[in-house]
Short mmCIF file of C-alpha atoms in Angstrom, two decimals:
data_model
loop_
_atom_site.label_atom_id
_atom_site.label_comp_id
_atom_site.label_asym_id
_atom_site.label_seq_id
_atom_site.Cartn_x
_atom_site.Cartn_y
_atom_site.Cartn_z
CA UNK A 1 -17.60 11.58 -3.90
CA UNK A 2 -14.23 10.97 -5.17
CA UNK A 3 -12.79 7.50 -4.44
CA UNK A 4 -9.45 5.84 -4.94
CA UNK A 5 -8.65 2.15 -4.31
CA UNK A 6 -5.64 0.50 -2.78
CA UNK A 7 -5.51 -3.25 -3.83
CA UNK A 8 -3.05 -5.45 -1.89
CA UNK A 9 -4.14 -9.04 -2.64
CA UNK A 10 -3.41 -11.17 -5.43
CA UNK A 11 -6.30 -12.01 -8.12
CA UNK A 12 -5.61 -15.46 -7.31
CA UNK A 13 -5.89 -15.77 -3.61
CA UNK A 14 -7.99 -13.90 -1.12
CA UNK A 15 -11.04 -11.45 -2.05
CA UNK A 16 -9.43 -8.14 -2.28
CA UNK A 17 -9.21 -8.07 -6.21
CA UNK A 18 -12.60 -9.07 -6.71
CA UNK A 19 -14.37 -7.14 -3.97
CA UNK A 20 -12.43 -4.17 -5.05
CA UNK A 21 -13.64 -4.33 -8.71
CA UNK A 22 -17.11 -4.82 -7.35
CA UNK A 23 -16.82 -1.71 -5.17
CA UNK A 24 -15.63 0.25 -8.14
CA UNK A 25 -18.38 -0.68 -10.46
CA UNK A 26 -21.13 -0.13 -7.41
CA UNK A 27 -19.38 3.36 -6.55
CA UNK A 28 -19.71 4.32 -10.36
CA UNK A 29 -23.16 3.31 -10.55
CA UNK A 30 -24.29 5.45 -7.48
CA UNK A 31 -22.40 8.42 -9.30
CA UNK A 32 -19.33 8.52 -7.41
CA UNK A 33 -15.97 8.74 -9.43
CA UNK A 34 -12.99 6.64 -9.21
CA UNK A 35 -9.89 8.65 -9.44
CA UNK A 36 -7.57 5.85 -9.59
CA UNK A 37 -6.91 2.21 -8.52
CA UNK A 38 -3.51 1.34 -7.29
CA UNK A 39 -2.16 -2.15 -7.20
CA UNK A 40 0.59 -2.85 -4.69
CA UNK A 41 2.71 -5.95 -3.94
CA UNK A 42 1.18 -9.20 -4.88
CA UNK A 43 -1.86 -7.36 -6.30
CA UNK A 44 0.25 -6.45 -9.28
CA UNK A 45 -0.23 -9.77 -10.62
CA UNK A 46 -4.06 -8.81 -11.70
CA UNK A 47 -2.49 -6.98 -14.52
CA UNK A 48 -0.91 -10.24 -15.83
CA UNK A 49 -2.08 -10.80 -19.63
CA UNK A 50 -0.86 -14.15 -19.30
CA UNK A 51 -3.10 -15.52 -16.61
CA UNK A 52 -5.48 -18.29 -17.65
CA UNK A 53 -8.39 -19.10 -15.48
CA UNK A 54 -10.49 -22.16 -15.81
CA UNK A 55 -13.85 -21.38 -17.64
CA UNK A 56 -16.37 -21.62 -14.79
CA UNK A 57 -13.92 -19.35 -12.71
CA UNK A 58 -13.95 -15.70 -12.31
CA UNK A 59 -10.90 -14.02 -13.62
CA UNK A 60 -10.95 -10.48 -11.66
CA UNK A 61 -8.43 -8.90 -14.25
CA UNK A 62 -11.27 -9.10 -16.62
CA UNK A 63 -13.42 -7.17 -14.05
CA UNK A 64 -10.77 -4.58 -13.82
CA UNK A 65 -10.21 -4.49 -17.81
CA UNK A 66 -13.85 -4.02 -18.14
CA UNK A 67 -13.95 -1.08 -15.52
CA UNK A 68 -11.04 0.55 -17.72
CA UNK A 69 -12.95 0.08 -20.99
CA UNK A 70 -16.30 1.20 -19.78
CA UNK A 71 -15.55 3.78 -17.48
CA UNK A 72 -12.03 4.96 -18.17
CA UNK A 73 -10.99 3.79 -14.52
CA UNK A 74 -7.09 4.39 -14.20
CA UNK A 75 -5.38 1.32 -13.26
CA UNK A 76 -1.90 1.84 -12.03
CA UNK A 77 0.38 -0.90 -10.80
CA UNK A 78 3.37 -0.22 -8.73
CA UNK A 79 6.67 -0.42 -10.48
CA UNK A 80 8.89 -1.83 -7.75
CA UNK A 81 6.24 -4.67 -6.85
CA UNK A 82 5.49 -5.23 -10.61
CA UNK A 83 9.31 -5.86 -11.54
CA UNK A 84 9.53 -8.33 -8.57
CA UNK A 85 6.34 -10.11 -9.72
CA UNK A 86 7.61 -10.24 -13.21
CA UNK A 87 4.70 -7.84 -14.57
CA UNK A 88 6.50 -5.82 -17.17
CA UNK A 89 5.11 -3.49 -19.82
CA UNK A 90 6.89 -3.02 -23.18
CA UNK A 91 9.34 -0.17 -21.92
CA UNK A 92 10.37 -2.23 -18.85
CA UNK A 93 10.90 -5.62 -20.83
CA UNK A 94 12.82 -3.59 -23.32
CA UNK A 95 15.01 -1.89 -20.22
CA UNK A 96 15.66 -5.29 -18.59
CA UNK A 97 16.26 -7.19 -21.60
CA UNK A 98 13.18 -9.51 -21.24
CA UNK A 99 11.46 -11.30 -24.31
CA UNK A 100 8.18 -9.64 -23.97
CA UNK A 101 5.90 -7.65 -21.84
CA UNK A 102 3.45 -9.31 -19.42
CA UNK A 103 1.06 -6.61 -18.41
CA UNK A 104 -2.25 -6.09 -19.79
CA UNK A 105 -2.33 -2.58 -21.72
CA UNK A 106 -5.54 -1.44 -19.67
CA UNK A 107 -2.86 -1.23 -16.81
CA UNK A 108 -0.14 1.39 -16.36
CA UNK A 109 3.31 0.88 -14.65
CA UNK A 110 4.03 3.74 -12.34
CA UNK A 111 5.69 4.83 -9.00
CA UNK A 112 4.05 5.15 -5.54
CA UNK A 113 3.68 8.78 -6.29
CA UNK A 114 0.57 7.78 -8.09
CA UNK A 115 -0.88 6.50 -4.81
CA UNK A 116 0.15 9.60 -2.79
CA UNK A 117 -1.44 11.68 -5.48
CA UNK A 118 -4.55 9.53 -5.31
CA UNK A 119 -4.63 10.16 -1.44
CA UNK A 120 -4.23 13.81 -1.69
CA UNK A 121 -6.97 14.12 -4.21
CA UNK A 122 -9.71 11.70 -3.10
CA UNK A 123 -12.50 12.01 -0.41
CA UNK A 124 -12.10 8.31 0.69
CA UNK A 125 -9.23 5.87 -0.14
CA UNK A 126 -10.42 2.07 0.12
CA UNK A 127 -8.00 -0.67 0.99
CA UNK A 128 -8.64 -4.26 -0.25
CA UNK A 129 -6.67 -7.15 0.80
CA UNK A 130 -3.58 -7.27 3.02
CA UNK B 1 3.04 17.40 -7.00
CA UNK B 2 1.63 20.56 -8.53
CA UNK B 3 -1.87 21.40 -7.58
CA UNK B 4 -2.33 18.34 -5.36
CA UNK B 5 -4.21 19.09 -1.94
CA UNK B 6 -3.02 18.05 1.35
CA UNK B 7 -4.69 15.42 3.14
CA UNK B 8 -3.22 13.78 6.21
CA UNK B 9 -2.48 9.84 6.35
CA UNK B 10 -1.81 7.55 8.88
CA UNK B 11 0.06 4.39 7.77
CA UNK B 12 -0.81 1.36 10.01
CA UNK B 13 2.04 -1.08 9.81
CA UNK B 14 0.50 -4.51 10.48
CA UNK B 15 3.03 -6.85 9.27
CA UNK B 16 6.26 -8.62 10.83
CA UNK B 17 9.40 -6.97 9.08
CA UNK B 18 10.72 -10.03 6.92
CA UNK B 19 7.67 -12.19 6.90
CA UNK B 20 5.75 -10.32 4.50
CA UNK B 21 6.63 -7.85 1.62
CA UNK B 22 3.82 -5.57 2.63
CA UNK B 23 5.99 -4.55 5.55
CA UNK B 24 8.71 -2.81 3.22
CA UNK B 25 5.68 -1.81 1.02
CA UNK B 26 4.35 0.22 4.04
CA UNK B 27 7.65 2.04 4.76
CA UNK B 28 8.06 2.78 0.87
CA UNK B 29 4.53 4.25 0.86
CA UNK B 30 5.46 6.28 3.84
CA UNK B 31 8.64 7.47 2.36
CA UNK B 32 6.86 8.52 -1.02
CA UNK B 33 4.37 10.38 0.89
CA UNK B 34 7.32 12.11 2.87
CA UNK B 35 9.23 12.93 -0.46
CA UNK B 36 5.82 14.39 -1.85
CA UNK B 37 5.54 16.85 1.00
CA UNK B 38 2.21 14.92 2.25
CA UNK B 39 1.56 14.83 5.75
CA UNK B 40 2.18 11.24 6.94
CA UNK B 41 2.34 9.54 10.39
CA UNK B 42 3.03 5.83 11.35
CA UNK B 43 1.42 3.57 13.68
CA UNK B 44 2.90 0.09 14.34
CA UNK B 45 0.50 -2.27 15.55
CA UNK B 46 0.09 -6.32 16.10
CA UNK B 47 3.04 -8.12 14.40
CA UNK B 48 3.96 -4.76 13.06
CA UNK B 49 5.89 -3.80 16.23
CA UNK B 50 8.49 -6.39 15.45
CA UNK B 51 9.81 -3.89 12.55
CA UNK B 52 10.98 -1.63 15.51
CA UNK B 53 13.36 -4.22 17.15
CA UNK B 54 16.88 -2.86 17.20
CA UNK B 55 20.15 -4.55 15.83
CA UNK B 56 18.26 -6.41 12.89
CA UNK B 57 20.50 -8.58 10.86
CA UNK B 58 18.55 -9.43 7.61
CA UNK B 59 21.71 -10.18 5.67
CA UNK B 60 21.30 -13.92 5.74
CA UNK B 61 17.70 -13.24 4.45
CA UNK B 62 18.96 -11.40 1.51
CA UNK B 63 16.75 -8.45 2.54
CA UNK B 64 17.10 -5.08 3.15
CA UNK B 65 17.55 -3.85 6.81
CA UNK B 66 13.97 -2.63 7.78
CA UNK B 67 15.61 -1.22 10.94
CA UNK B 68 17.86 1.00 8.83
CA UNK B 69 14.97 2.09 6.60
CA UNK B 70 12.94 3.12 9.55
CA UNK B 71 15.95 5.17 10.93
CA UNK B 72 15.85 7.44 7.97
CA UNK B 73 12.29 8.35 8.45
CA UNK B 74 13.01 11.69 10.16
CA UNK B 75 14.94 12.83 6.87
CA UNK B 76 11.56 12.75 5.32
CA UNK B 77 10.02 14.83 7.88
CA UNK B 78 8.22 11.68 9.26
CA UNK B 79 8.66 12.29 12.97
CA UNK B 80 5.28 11.01 14.51
CA UNK B 81 5.71 7.36 14.79
CA UNK B 82 3.31 5.52 17.26
CA UNK B 83 3.13 2.00 18.65
CA UNK B 84 0.30 -0.15 19.99
CA UNK B 85 1.35 -0.68 23.57
CA UNK B 86 -0.47 -3.94 24.13
CA UNK B 87 1.65 -5.37 21.10
CA UNK B 88 4.72 -3.81 22.16
CA UNK B 89 4.47 -5.35 25.58
CA UNK B 90 3.27 -8.73 24.27
CA UNK B 91 6.67 -8.91 22.21
CA UNK B 92 8.75 -7.38 24.96
CA UNK B 93 9.82 -4.52 22.87
CA UNK B 94 11.69 -1.62 24.74
CA UNK B 95 10.84 1.35 22.38
CA UNK B 96 13.80 3.29 23.82
CA UNK B 97 16.09 0.89 21.79
CA UNK B 98 13.84 1.35 18.53
CA UNK B 99 15.60 2.71 15.08
CA UNK B 100 13.14 5.48 15.31
CA UNK B 101 11.71 7.25 18.09
CA UNK B 102 8.11 6.08 19.19
CA UNK B 103 5.40 6.93 21.27
CA UNK B 104 3.35 4.03 23.07
CA UNK B 105 -0.53 4.24 22.77
CA UNK B 106 -3.23 2.46 24.72
CA UNK B 107 -6.27 1.12 22.66
CA UNK B 108 -8.10 4.26 23.62
CA UNK B 109 -5.58 6.57 22.35
CA UNK B 110 -5.23 4.49 19.11
CA UNK B 111 -8.76 4.81 18.24
CA UNK B 112 -8.44 8.58 19.13
CA UNK B 113 -5.55 8.87 16.92
CA UNK B 114 -7.15 7.15 13.94
CA UNK B 115 -10.06 9.39 13.59
CA UNK B 116 -7.82 12.38 13.33
CA UNK B 117 -6.59 11.56 9.85
CA UNK B 118 -8.10 12.02 6.45
CA UNK B 119 -6.87 8.54 5.24
CA UNK B 120 -6.00 5.31 6.85
CA UNK B 121 -3.79 2.99 4.84
CA UNK B 122 -3.55 -0.29 6.51
CA UNK B 123 -0.78 -2.42 5.16
#
């Protein structure tokens, strides 16, 4: 089955980001595919390359990065949310005259059309958080 | 969106208009689906029915007027809008005054509605 995930809660609060990453890993292990993970609103902060967690705490961003590296899971953050939360890739940092990018390169900054496309081309859309 | 299939989506609006940024995000999702010609309907439930009050003045909050955004939904061919009748009654909402035409549903009708879609997007 083809799944897409919509993540709404930030990685530092609630369980949406952690559960979403665990769901994606389990689904892949059972032979399903993940078409796309779309991060909306506060969930876009999961893409920060500047978050620092205590050594004995889980950083959900690492779980997402691992899914991207090991299984080529597409991680997309909503551009309008991302800008508000200060999540900028090189292009957006440049465009808005900010000193540096803040988005982990495992994540892509794109528009809501990517969520609509995920809905149209997935058997199931799972929402986490919100 | 070339090559995309069509799957029906019900966006479930659960947040008050200015208390959570997810309220506006949900409207943006619906408008994006409409812009890409995907079938999308809306259901306002719980605190989400507060989005349907008339004469919203968000100016002093420094935020966009949600009512005005909702009024633009029919331009995107989003014209099936439903409201949780219990929540509307709790907040004393008269849907006749809402910025967009909306049909009241009781809990049984809401359940029937939800099973008819390929995807539910609860924001």
